[in-house]
CSV table of C-alpha atoms in Angstrom, one decimal:
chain,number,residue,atom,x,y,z
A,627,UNK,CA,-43.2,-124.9,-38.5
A,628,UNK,CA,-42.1,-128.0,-36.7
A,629,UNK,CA,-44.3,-131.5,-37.8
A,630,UNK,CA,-44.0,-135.1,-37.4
A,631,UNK,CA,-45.4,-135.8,-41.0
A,632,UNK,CA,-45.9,-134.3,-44.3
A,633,UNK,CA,-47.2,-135.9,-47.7
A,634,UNK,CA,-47.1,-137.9,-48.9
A,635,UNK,CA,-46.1,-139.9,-46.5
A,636,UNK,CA,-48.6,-139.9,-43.5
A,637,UNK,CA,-50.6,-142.1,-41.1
A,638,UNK,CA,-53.4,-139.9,-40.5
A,639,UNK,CA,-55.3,-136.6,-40.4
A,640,UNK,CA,-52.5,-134.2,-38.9
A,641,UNK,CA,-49.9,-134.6,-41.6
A,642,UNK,CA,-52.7,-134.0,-44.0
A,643,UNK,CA,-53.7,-130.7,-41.9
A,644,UNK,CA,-50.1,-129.7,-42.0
A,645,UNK,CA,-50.1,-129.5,-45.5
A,646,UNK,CA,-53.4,-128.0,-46.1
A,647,UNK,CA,-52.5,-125.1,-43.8
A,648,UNK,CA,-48.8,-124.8,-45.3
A,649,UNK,CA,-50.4,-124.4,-48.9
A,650,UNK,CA,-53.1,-121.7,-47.7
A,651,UNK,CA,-50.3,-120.2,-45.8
A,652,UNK,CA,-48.9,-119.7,-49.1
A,653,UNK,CA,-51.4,-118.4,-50.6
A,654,UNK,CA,-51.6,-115.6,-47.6
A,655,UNK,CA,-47.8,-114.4,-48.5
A,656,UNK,CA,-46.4,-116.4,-45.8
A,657,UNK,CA,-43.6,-118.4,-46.5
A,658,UNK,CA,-43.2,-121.3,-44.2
A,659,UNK,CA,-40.2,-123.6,-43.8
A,660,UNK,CA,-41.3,-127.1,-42.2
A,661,UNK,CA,-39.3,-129.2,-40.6
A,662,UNK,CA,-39.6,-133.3,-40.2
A,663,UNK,CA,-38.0,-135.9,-38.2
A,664,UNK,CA,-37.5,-137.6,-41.8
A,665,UNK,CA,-38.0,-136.4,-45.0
A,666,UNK,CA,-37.8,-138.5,-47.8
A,667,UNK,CA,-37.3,-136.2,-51.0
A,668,UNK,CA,-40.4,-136.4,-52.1
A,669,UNK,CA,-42.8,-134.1,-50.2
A,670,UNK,CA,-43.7,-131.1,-52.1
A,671,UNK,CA,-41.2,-128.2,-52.0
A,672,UNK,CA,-43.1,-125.6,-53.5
A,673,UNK,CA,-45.3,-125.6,-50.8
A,674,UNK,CA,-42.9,-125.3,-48.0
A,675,UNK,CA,-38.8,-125.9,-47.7
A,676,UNK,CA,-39.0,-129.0,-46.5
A,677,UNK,CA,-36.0,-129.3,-43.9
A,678,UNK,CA,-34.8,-132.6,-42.6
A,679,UNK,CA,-34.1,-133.1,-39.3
A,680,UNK,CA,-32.4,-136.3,-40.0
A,681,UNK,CA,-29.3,-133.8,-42.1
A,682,UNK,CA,-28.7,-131.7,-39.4
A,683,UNK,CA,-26.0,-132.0,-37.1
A,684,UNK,CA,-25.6,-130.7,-33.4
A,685,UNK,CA,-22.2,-129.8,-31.2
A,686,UNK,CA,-22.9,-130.6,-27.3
A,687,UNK,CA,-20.8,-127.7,-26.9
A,688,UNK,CA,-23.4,-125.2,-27.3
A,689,UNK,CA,-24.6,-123.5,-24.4
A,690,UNK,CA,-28.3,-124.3,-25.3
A,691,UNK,CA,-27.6,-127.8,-25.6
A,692,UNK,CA,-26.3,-127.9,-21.8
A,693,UNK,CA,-29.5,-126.3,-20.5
A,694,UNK,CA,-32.2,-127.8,-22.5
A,695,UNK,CA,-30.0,-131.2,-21.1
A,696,UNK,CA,-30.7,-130.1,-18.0
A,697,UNK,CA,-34.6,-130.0,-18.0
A,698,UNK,CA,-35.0,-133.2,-19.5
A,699,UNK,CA,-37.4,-134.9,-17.1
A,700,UNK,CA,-38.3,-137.9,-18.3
A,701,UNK,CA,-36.5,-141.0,-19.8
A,702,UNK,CA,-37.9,-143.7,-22.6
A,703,UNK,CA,-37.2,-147.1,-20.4
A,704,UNK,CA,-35.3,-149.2,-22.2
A,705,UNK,CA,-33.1,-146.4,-24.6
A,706,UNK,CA,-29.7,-145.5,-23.7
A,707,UNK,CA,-30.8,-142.2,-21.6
A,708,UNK,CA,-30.1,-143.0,-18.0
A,709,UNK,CA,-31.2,-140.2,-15.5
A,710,UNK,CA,-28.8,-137.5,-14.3
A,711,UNK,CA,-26.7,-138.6,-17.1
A,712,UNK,CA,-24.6,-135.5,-18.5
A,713,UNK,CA,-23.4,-134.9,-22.4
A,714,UNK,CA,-20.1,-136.7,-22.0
A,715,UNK,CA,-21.4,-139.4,-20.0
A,716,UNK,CA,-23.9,-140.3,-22.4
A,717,UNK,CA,-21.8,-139.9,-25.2
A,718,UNK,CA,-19.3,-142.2,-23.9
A,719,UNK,CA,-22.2,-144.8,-23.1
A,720,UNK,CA,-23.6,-144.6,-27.1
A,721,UNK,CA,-19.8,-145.2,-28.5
A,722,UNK,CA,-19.8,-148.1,-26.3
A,723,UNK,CA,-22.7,-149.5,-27.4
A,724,UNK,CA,-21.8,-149.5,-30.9
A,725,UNK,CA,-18.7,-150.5,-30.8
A,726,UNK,CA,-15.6,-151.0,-27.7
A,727,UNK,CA,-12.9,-150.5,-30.3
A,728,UNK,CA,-13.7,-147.4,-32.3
A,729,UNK,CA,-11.6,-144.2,-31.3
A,730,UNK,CA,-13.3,-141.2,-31.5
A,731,UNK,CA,-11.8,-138.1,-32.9
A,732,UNK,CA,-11.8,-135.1,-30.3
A,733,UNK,CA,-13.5,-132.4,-32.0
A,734,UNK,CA,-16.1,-134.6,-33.3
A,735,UNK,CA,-16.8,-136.2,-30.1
A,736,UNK,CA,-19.1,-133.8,-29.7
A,737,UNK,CA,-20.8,-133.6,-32.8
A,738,UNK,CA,-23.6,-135.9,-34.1
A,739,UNK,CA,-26.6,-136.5,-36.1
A,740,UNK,CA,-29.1,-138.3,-35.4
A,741,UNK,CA,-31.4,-140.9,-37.2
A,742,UNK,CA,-35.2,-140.2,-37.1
A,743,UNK,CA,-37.7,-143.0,-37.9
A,744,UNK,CA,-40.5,-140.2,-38.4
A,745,UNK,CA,-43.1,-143.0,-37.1
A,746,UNK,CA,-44.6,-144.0,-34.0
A,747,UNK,CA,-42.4,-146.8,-32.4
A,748,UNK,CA,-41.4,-148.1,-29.2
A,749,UNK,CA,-38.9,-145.4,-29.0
A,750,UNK,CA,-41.3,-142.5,-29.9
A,751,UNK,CA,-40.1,-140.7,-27.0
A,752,UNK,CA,-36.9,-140.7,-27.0
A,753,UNK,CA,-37.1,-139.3,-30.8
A,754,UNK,CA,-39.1,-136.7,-29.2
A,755,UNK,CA,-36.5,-135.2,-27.3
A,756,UNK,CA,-33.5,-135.7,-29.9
A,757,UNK,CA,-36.4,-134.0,-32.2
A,758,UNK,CA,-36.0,-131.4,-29.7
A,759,UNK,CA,-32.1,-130.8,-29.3
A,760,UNK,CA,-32.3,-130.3,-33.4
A,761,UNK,CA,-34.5,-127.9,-33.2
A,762,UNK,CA,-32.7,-126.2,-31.0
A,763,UNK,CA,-29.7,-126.1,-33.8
A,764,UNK,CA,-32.3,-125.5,-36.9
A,765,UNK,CA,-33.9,-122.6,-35.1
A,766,UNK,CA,-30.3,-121.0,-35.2
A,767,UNK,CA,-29.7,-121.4,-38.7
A,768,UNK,CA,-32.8,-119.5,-40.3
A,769,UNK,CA,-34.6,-116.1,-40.7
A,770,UNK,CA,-37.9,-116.3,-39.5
A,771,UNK,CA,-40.4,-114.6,-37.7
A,772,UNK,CA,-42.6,-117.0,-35.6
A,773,UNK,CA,-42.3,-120.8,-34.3
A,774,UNK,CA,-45.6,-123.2,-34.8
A,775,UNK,CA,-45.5,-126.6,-33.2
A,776,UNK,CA,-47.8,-129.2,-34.4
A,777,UNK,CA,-49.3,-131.7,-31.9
A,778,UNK,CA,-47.5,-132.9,-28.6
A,779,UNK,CA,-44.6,-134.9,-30.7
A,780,UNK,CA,-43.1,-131.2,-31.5
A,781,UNK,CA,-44.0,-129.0,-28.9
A,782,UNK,CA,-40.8,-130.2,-27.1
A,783,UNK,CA,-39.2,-128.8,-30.5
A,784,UNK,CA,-40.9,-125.4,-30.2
A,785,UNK,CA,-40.1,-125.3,-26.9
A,786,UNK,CA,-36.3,-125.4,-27.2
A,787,UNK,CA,-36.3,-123.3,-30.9
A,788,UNK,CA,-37.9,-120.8,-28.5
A,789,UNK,CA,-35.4,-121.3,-26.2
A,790,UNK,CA,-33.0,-121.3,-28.8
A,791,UNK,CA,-34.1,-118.0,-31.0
A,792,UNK,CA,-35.8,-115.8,-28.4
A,793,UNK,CA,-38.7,-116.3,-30.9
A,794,UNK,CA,-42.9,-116.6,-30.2
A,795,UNK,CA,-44.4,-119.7,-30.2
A,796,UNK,CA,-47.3,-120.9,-30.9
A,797,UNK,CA,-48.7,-124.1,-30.2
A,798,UNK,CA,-51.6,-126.3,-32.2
A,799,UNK,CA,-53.5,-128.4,-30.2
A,800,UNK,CA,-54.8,-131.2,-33.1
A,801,UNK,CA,-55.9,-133.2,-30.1
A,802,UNK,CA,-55.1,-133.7,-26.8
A,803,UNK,CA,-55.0,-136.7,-24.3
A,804,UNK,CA,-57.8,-136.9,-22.9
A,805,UNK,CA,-59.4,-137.9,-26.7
A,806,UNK,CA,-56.9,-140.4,-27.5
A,807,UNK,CA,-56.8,-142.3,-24.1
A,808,UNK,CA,-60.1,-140.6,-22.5
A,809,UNK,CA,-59.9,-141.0,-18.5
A,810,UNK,CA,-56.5,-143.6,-18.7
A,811,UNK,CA,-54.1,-140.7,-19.7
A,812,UNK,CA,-50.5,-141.0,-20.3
A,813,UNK,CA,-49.0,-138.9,-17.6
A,814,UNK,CA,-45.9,-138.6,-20.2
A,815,UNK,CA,-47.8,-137.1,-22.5
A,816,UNK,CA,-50.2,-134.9,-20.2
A,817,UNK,CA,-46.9,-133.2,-19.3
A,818,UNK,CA,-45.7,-132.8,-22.7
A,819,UNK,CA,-48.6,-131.2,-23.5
A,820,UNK,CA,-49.4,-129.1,-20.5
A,821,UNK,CA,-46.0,-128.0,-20.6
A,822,UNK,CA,-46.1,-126.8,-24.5
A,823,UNK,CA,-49.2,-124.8,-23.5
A,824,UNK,CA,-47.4,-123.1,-20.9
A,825,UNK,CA,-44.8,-122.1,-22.7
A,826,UNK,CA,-46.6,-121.2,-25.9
A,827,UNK,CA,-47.0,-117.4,-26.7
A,828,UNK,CA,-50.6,-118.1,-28.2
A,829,UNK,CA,-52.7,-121.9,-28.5
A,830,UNK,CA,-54.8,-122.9,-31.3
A,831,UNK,CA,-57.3,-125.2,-31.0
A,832,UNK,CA,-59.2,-127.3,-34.1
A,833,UNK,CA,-62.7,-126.7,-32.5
A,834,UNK,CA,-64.1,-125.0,-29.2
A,835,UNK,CA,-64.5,-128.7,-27.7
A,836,UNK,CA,-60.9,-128.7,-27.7
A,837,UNK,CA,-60.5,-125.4,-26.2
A,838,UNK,CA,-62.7,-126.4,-23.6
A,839,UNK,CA,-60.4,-129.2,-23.2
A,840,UNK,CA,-57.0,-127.1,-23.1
A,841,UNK,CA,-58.8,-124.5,-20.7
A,842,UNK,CA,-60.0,-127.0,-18.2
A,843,UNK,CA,-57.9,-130.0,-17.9
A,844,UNK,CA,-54.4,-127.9,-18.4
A,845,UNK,CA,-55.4,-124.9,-16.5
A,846,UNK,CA,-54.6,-122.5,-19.0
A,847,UNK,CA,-55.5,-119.1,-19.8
A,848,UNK,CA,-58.4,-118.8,-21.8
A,849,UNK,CA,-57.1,-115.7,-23.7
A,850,UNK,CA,-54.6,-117.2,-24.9
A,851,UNK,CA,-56.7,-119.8,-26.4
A,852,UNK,CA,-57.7,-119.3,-29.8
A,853,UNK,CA,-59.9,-122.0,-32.2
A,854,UNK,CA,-59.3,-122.3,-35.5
A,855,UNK,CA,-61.1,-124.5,-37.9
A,856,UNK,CA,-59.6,-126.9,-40.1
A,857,UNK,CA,-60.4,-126.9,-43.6
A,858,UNK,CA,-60.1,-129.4,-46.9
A,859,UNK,CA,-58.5,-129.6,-50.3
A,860,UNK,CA,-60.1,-130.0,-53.7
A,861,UNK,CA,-60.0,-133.9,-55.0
A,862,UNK,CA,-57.1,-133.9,-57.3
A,863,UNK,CA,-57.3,-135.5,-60.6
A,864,UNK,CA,-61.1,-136.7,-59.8
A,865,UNK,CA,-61.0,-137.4,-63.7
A,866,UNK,CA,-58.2,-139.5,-63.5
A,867,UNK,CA,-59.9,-141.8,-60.3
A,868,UNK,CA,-61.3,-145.2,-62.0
A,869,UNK,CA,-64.0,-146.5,-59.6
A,870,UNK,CA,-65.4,-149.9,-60.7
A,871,UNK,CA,-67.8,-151.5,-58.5
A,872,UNK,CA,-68.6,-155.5,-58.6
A,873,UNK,CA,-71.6,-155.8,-57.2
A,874,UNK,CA,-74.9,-154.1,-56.7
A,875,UNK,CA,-75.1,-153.1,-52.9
A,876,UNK,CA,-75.2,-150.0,-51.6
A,877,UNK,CA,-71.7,-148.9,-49.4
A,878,UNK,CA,-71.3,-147.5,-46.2
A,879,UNK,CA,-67.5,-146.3,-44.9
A,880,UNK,CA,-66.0,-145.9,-41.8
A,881,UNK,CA,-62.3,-144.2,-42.6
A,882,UNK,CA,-60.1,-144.0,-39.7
A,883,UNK,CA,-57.8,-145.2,-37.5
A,884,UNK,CA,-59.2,-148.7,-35.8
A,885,UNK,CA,-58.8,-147.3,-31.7
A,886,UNK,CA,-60.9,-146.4,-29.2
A,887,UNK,CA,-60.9,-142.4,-29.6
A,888,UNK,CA,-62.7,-143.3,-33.2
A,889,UNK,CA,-65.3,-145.7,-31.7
A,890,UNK,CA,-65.5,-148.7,-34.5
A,891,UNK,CA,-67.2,-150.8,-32.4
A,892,UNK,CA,-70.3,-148.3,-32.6
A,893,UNK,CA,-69.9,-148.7,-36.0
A,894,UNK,CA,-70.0,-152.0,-36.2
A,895,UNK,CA,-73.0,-152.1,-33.9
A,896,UNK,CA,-75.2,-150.4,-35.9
A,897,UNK,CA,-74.3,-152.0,-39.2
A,898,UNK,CA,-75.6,-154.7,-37.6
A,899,UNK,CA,-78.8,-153.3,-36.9
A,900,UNK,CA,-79.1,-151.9,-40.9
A,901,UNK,CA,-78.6,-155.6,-41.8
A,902,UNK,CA,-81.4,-156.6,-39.9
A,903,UNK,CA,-83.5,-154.3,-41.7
A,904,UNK,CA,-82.1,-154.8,-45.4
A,905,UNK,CA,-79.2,-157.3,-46.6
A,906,UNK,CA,-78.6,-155.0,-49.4
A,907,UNK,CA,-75.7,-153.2,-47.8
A,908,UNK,CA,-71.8,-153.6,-47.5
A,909,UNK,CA,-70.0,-152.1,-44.6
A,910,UNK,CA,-66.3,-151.2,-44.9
A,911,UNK,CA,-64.0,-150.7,-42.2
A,912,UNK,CA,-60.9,-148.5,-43.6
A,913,UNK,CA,-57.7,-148.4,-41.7
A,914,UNK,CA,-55.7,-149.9,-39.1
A,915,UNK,CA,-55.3,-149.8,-35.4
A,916,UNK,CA,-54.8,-151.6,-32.2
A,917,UNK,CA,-58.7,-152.2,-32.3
A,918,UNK,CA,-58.7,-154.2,-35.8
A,919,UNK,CA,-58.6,-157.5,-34.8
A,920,UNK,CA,-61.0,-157.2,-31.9
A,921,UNK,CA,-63.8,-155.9,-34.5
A,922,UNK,CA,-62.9,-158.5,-37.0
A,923,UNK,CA,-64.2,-160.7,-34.4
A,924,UNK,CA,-67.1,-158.6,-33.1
A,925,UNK,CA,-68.1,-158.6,-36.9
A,926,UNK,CA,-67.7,-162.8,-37.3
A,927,UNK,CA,-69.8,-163.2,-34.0
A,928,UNK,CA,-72.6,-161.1,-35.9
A,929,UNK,CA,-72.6,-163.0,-38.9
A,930,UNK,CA,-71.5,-160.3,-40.5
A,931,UNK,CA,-68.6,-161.6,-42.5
A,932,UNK,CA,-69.7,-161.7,-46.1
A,933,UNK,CA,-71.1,-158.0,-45.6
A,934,UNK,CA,-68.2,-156.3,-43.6
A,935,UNK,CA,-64.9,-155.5,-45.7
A,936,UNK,CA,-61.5,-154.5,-43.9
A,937,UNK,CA,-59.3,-152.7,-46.5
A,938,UNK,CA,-56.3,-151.7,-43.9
A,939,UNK,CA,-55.0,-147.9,-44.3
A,940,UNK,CA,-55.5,-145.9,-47.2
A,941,UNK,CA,-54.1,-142.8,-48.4
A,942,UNK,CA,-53.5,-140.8,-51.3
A,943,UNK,CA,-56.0,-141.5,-54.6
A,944,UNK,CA,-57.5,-144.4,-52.8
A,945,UNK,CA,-59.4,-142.3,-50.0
A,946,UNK,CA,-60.7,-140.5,-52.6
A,947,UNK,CA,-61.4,-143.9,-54.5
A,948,UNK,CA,-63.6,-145.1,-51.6
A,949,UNK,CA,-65.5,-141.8,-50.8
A,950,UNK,CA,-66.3,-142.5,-54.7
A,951,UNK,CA,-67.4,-145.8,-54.0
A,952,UNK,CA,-69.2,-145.3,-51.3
A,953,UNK,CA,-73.0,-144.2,-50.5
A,954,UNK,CA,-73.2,-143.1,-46.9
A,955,UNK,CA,-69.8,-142.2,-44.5
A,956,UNK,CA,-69.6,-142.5,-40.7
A,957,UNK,CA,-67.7,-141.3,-38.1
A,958,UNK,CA,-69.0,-141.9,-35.0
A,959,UNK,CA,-65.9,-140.8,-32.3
A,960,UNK,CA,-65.9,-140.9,-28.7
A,961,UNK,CA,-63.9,-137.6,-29.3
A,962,UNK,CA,-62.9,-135.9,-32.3
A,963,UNK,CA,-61.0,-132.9,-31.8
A,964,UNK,CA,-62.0,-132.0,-35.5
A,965,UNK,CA,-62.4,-134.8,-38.1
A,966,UNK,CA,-61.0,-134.3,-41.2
A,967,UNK,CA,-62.4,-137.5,-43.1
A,968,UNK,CA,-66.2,-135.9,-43.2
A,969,UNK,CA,-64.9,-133.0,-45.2
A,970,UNK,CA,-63.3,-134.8,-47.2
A,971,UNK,CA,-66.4,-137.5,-48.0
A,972,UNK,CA,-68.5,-134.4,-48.5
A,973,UNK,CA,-66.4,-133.2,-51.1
A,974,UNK,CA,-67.2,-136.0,-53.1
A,975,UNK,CA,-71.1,-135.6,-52.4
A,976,UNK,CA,-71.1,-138.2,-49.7
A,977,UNK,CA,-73.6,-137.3,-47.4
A,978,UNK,CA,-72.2,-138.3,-43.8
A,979,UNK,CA,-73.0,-139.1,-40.0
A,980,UNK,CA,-70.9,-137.8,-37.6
A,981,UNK,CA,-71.1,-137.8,-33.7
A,982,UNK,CA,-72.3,-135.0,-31.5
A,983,UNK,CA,-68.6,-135.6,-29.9
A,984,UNK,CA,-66.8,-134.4,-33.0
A,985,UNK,CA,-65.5,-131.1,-33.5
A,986,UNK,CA,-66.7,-130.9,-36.8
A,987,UNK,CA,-70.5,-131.4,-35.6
A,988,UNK,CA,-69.7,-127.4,-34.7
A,989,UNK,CA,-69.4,-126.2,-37.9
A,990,UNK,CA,-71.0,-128.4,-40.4
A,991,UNK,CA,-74.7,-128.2,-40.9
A,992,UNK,CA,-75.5,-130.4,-43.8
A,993,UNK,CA,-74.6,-133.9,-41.8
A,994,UNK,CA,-76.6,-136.2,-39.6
A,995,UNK,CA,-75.4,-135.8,-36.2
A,996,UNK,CA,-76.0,-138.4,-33.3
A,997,UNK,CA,-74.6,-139.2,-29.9
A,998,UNK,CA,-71.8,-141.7,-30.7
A,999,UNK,CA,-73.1,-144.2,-28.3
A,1000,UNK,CA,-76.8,-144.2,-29.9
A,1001,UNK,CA,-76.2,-147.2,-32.3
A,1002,UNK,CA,-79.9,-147.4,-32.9
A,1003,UNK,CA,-80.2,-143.8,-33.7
A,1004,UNK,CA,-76.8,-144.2,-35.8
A,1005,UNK,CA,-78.4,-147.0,-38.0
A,1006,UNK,CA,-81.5,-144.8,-38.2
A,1007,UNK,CA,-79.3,-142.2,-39.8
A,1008,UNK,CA,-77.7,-144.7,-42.7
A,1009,UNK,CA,-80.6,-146.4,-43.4
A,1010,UNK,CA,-82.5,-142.9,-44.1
A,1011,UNK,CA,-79.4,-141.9,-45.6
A,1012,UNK,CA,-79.5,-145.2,-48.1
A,1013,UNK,CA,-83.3,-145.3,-48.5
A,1014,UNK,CA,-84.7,-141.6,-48.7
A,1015,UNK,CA,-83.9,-140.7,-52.3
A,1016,UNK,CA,-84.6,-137.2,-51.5
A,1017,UNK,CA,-82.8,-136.7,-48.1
A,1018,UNK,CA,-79.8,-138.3,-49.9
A,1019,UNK,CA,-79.8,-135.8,-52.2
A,1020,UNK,CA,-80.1,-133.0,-49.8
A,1021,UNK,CA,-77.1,-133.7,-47.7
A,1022,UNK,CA,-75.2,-134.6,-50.7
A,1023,UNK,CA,-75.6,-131.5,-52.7
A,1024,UNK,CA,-75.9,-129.4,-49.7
A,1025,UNK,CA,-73.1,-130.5,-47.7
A,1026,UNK,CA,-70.9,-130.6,-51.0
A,1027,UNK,CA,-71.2,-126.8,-51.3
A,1028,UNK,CA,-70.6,-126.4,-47.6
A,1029,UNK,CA,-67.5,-127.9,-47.7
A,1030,UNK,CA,-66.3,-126.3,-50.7
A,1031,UNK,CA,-66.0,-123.1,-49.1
A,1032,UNK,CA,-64.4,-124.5,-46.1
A,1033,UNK,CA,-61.0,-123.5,-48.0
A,1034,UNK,CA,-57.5,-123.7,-46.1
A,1035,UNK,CA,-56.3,-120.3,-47.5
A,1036,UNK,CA,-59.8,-118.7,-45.4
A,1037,UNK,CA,-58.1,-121.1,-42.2
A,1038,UNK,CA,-54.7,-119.7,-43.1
A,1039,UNK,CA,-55.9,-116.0,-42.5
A,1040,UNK,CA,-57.5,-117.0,-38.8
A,1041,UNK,CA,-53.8,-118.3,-38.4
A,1042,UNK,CA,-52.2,-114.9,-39.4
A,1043,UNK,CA,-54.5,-113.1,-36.9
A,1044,UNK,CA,-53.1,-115.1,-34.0
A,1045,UNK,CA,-49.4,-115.0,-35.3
A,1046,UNK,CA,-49.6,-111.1,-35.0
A,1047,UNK,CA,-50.9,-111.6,-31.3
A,1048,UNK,CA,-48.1,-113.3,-30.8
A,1049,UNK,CA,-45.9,-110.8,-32.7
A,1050,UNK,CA,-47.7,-107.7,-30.8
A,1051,UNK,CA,-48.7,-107.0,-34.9
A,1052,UNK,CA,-51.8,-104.9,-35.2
C-alpha cells in the first residue's frame, strides 16, 4: 500500500483514511505493509510495517529504472530534471550541483537514495516521481499479493511497482481534480490521475459522486469502478479529553482545510445571518489554507470579530477536543468526495450540516443537508440545530448510533471483494 501520510503525522482526511482502512484491514487477516515518502518512527507498527521510502536505495542500472526513465513526461520547472535528460546525464548534473570537487566512486555512481519531505512543497512533483522510481525498487524486495495506491501523489508509485512486480493494482480515488480546483484543473495532475486509472486493475471510489466523476471526466470503464465508503474510528481516550469552556455561548465548527473545494466563505456567510438573529453564538473556523486570510477579512468586514475564532490546524486529541466543545458542525463543500470530519463530529453526538455536494450526504441520514451555496437555508439549519431542544437531540443521538456502525473493518471487507476482482479470486 503506497501513501503519502500516516499518523500521526498528517495534514488532512486521507492519511487519516489510510490508517482507518490499514487497521480494519487487519482485522480482515490482511496484512498490509505501507509505504511513506518519510516516516518518522513513530507511526504505529502494529498496524502496518511501516516502510520508509526515505531508507531505500536504488541502482540506475536496473532495467526498470531505464524504462520507467523513459516515460517520464513531465518535468517540475525549476528542479534539476531537464527533458530528454538520461540516468548519467542527470547524475552528472546533481554531483555538480552539490559540489565541483567531489569524486564519485564508480559503482556507486549509480546508486542513491533519496530525501523525501513527505509534504506538499514547491517541489511536490518532482518527489512524486522519485516516489515513483522507489517503488519501483520496494516492490522487488517483498512478498505480496496486490498493489493499492492512495490518491494521485502515489499512483505514479503503483504504477511503476506494477511495472516492477507484474503485480494488480488498484487505485483509490480519495478525490479527484475537478473537486479540488473545480473547472481550473491542473493538467499535471489530470494526467496523473487519468493515467493511474488506466492502468489500474480495479478503481475505488469514496462515494458514487466520485465514480460519476472518474467515469465521466477520465473516460473510464465503469466496471472497473467500484465505490467504497469510508468509515470512522472510535474517540480514543474520550475520558482522558479535558474540555473547559469560558464562556456561556453556544459553538458552531467548521473543521477543514481553509480552500475553495471546502467552501468557508459559505460558512462564514451564514454565520452571519445566525448573528443577526441571536448574538449568543461563537463561530470557529478550524484549519489552514490558502483561503484563511481572505475570510479573516470577510469576517472583520461583518463585524464579526469578537464572535468568529480561527484556531489554525488541528489534529490528534484536539479535533476531538473541539467536536467536544462544540454544539452544531458544518461542512458546507463545493465538492466533497466523502468527508471524513462529519463522522467524526457525530461520534461525539454532534449533530451536523453537510452539503448536498458531499459524498457523505449519500450515506448518512441523521444530518441536515443543504445545497452548499444556500447560506440562508444553511443558517436555517444551525439556528434549528442550536434552538430546537428536541431536533438537537434527535440528530445527536440518532446520528451517533449511525456512525457507530460505520466501522472501517465492515469498509475493509468491501476492499477485500475488489482485491479478489483484481486477483481473479472467487
Amino acid at each position: 500500500m503506497f501513501g503519502w501520510e500516516f499518523p500521526p503525522h498528517i495534514t488532512g482526511g486521507l492519511g487519516t483514511a489510510s490508517y482507518g482502512l490499514a487497521k480494519g484491514l487487519l482485522k480482515q487477516g490482511v496484512k498490509v505493509i505501507f509505504v511513506v515518502p518519510k516516516a518518522y518512527g513513530d507511526e504505529d507498527q502494529s498496524v502496518a510495517k511501516i516502510v520508509n521510502a526515505s531508507d531505500i536505495e536504488i541502482d540506475y542500472r536496473n532495467k526498470i529504472y531505464q524504462t520507467y526513465w523513459q516515460n517520464l513526461t513531465y518535468i517540475e520547472i525549476g528542479s534539476n530534471l531537464v527533458p530528454y535528460m538520461g540516468f548519467e546525464d542527470y547524475l552528472r548534473l546533481e554531483n555538480k550541483t552539490k559540489s565541483s570537487t567531489t569524486t564519485v566512486d564508480a559503482d556507486n555512481f549509480y546508486k542513491r537514495k533519496f530525501t523525501f519531505s513527505g509534504k506538499y512543497q514547491s517541489n511536490l512533483m518532482e518527489e512524486v516521481k522519485q516516489y515513483a522510481l522507489v517503488a519501483s525498487t520496494i516492490a522487488q524486495q517483498y512478498d505480496y499479493d496486490l498493489i493499492h495506491a492512495h490518491d494521485w501523489l502515489c499512483y505514479e508509485a503503483g504504477i511503476a511497482a506494477k511495472a516492477a512486480s507484474g503485480k494488480p493494482l488498484v487505485i483509490h480515488v480519495h478525490a479527484t481534480e475537478f473537486d479540488r480546483s473545480g473547472e481550473n484543473v491542473n493538467q499535471v495532475v489530470y494526467d496523473i490521475e487519468r493515467r493511474g486509472m488506466l492502468a489500474a486493475d480495479k478503481v475505488m471510489t469514496v462515494s458514487n459522486l466520485t465514480r460519476q466523476i472518474v467515469i465521466e471526466r477520465y473516460g473510464i470503464d465503469p466496471s472497473k469502478v467500484f465505490t467504497v465508503y469510508n468509515a470512522v474510528e472510535p474517540i480514543q481516550h474520550k475520558k482522558k479529553i479535558v474540555v473547559e469552556k469560558h464562556f456561556k455561548e453556544k459553538i458552531v465548527t467548521f473543521l477543514g482545510r481553509v480552500t475553495f473545494q471546502k467552501g468557508p466563505e459559505y460558512f462564514v456567510e451564514a454565520a452571519h445571518r445566525v448573528l443577526q438573529k441571536d448574538d449568543n453564538v461563537r463561530f470557529v473556523m478550524a484549519g489552514s489554507g490558502d483561503l484563511l486570510n481572505k475570510t479573516v477579512r470577510r469576517v472583520a468586514e461583518l463585524g464579526m470579530g469578537t464572535k468568529f475564532h480561527f484556531t489554525g490546524f488541528l489534529k490528534g486529541l484536539d479535533v476531538d477536543r473541539m467536536f467536544l466543545m462544540s454544539d452544531v458542525y458544518v461542512m458546507p463543500s463545493i465538492s466533497e468526495p466523502f468527508g471524513i470530519s462529519p463522522l467524526e463530529a457525530m461520534r461525539a453526538h454532534v449533530p451536523v450540516v453537510i452539503s448536498n455536494q458531499s459524498g457523505c450526504a449519500e450515506i448518512l441520514h441523521h444530518a441536515m443537508k443543504v445545497d452548499f451555496w444556500d447560506i440562508d437555508a444553511m443558517a436555517n439549519a444551525i439556528y434549528g440545530l442550536l434552538h430546537y431542544n428536541t431536533l438537537h437531540k434527535l440528530f445527536s443521538e440518532k446520528g451517533a448510533e449511525e456512525v457507530n456502525n460505520l466501522k472501517w473493518e465492515n469498509a475493509a471487507l468491501n476492499n477485500i471483494k475488489i482485491y479478489k476482482k483484481a486477483l481473479n479470486l472467487k
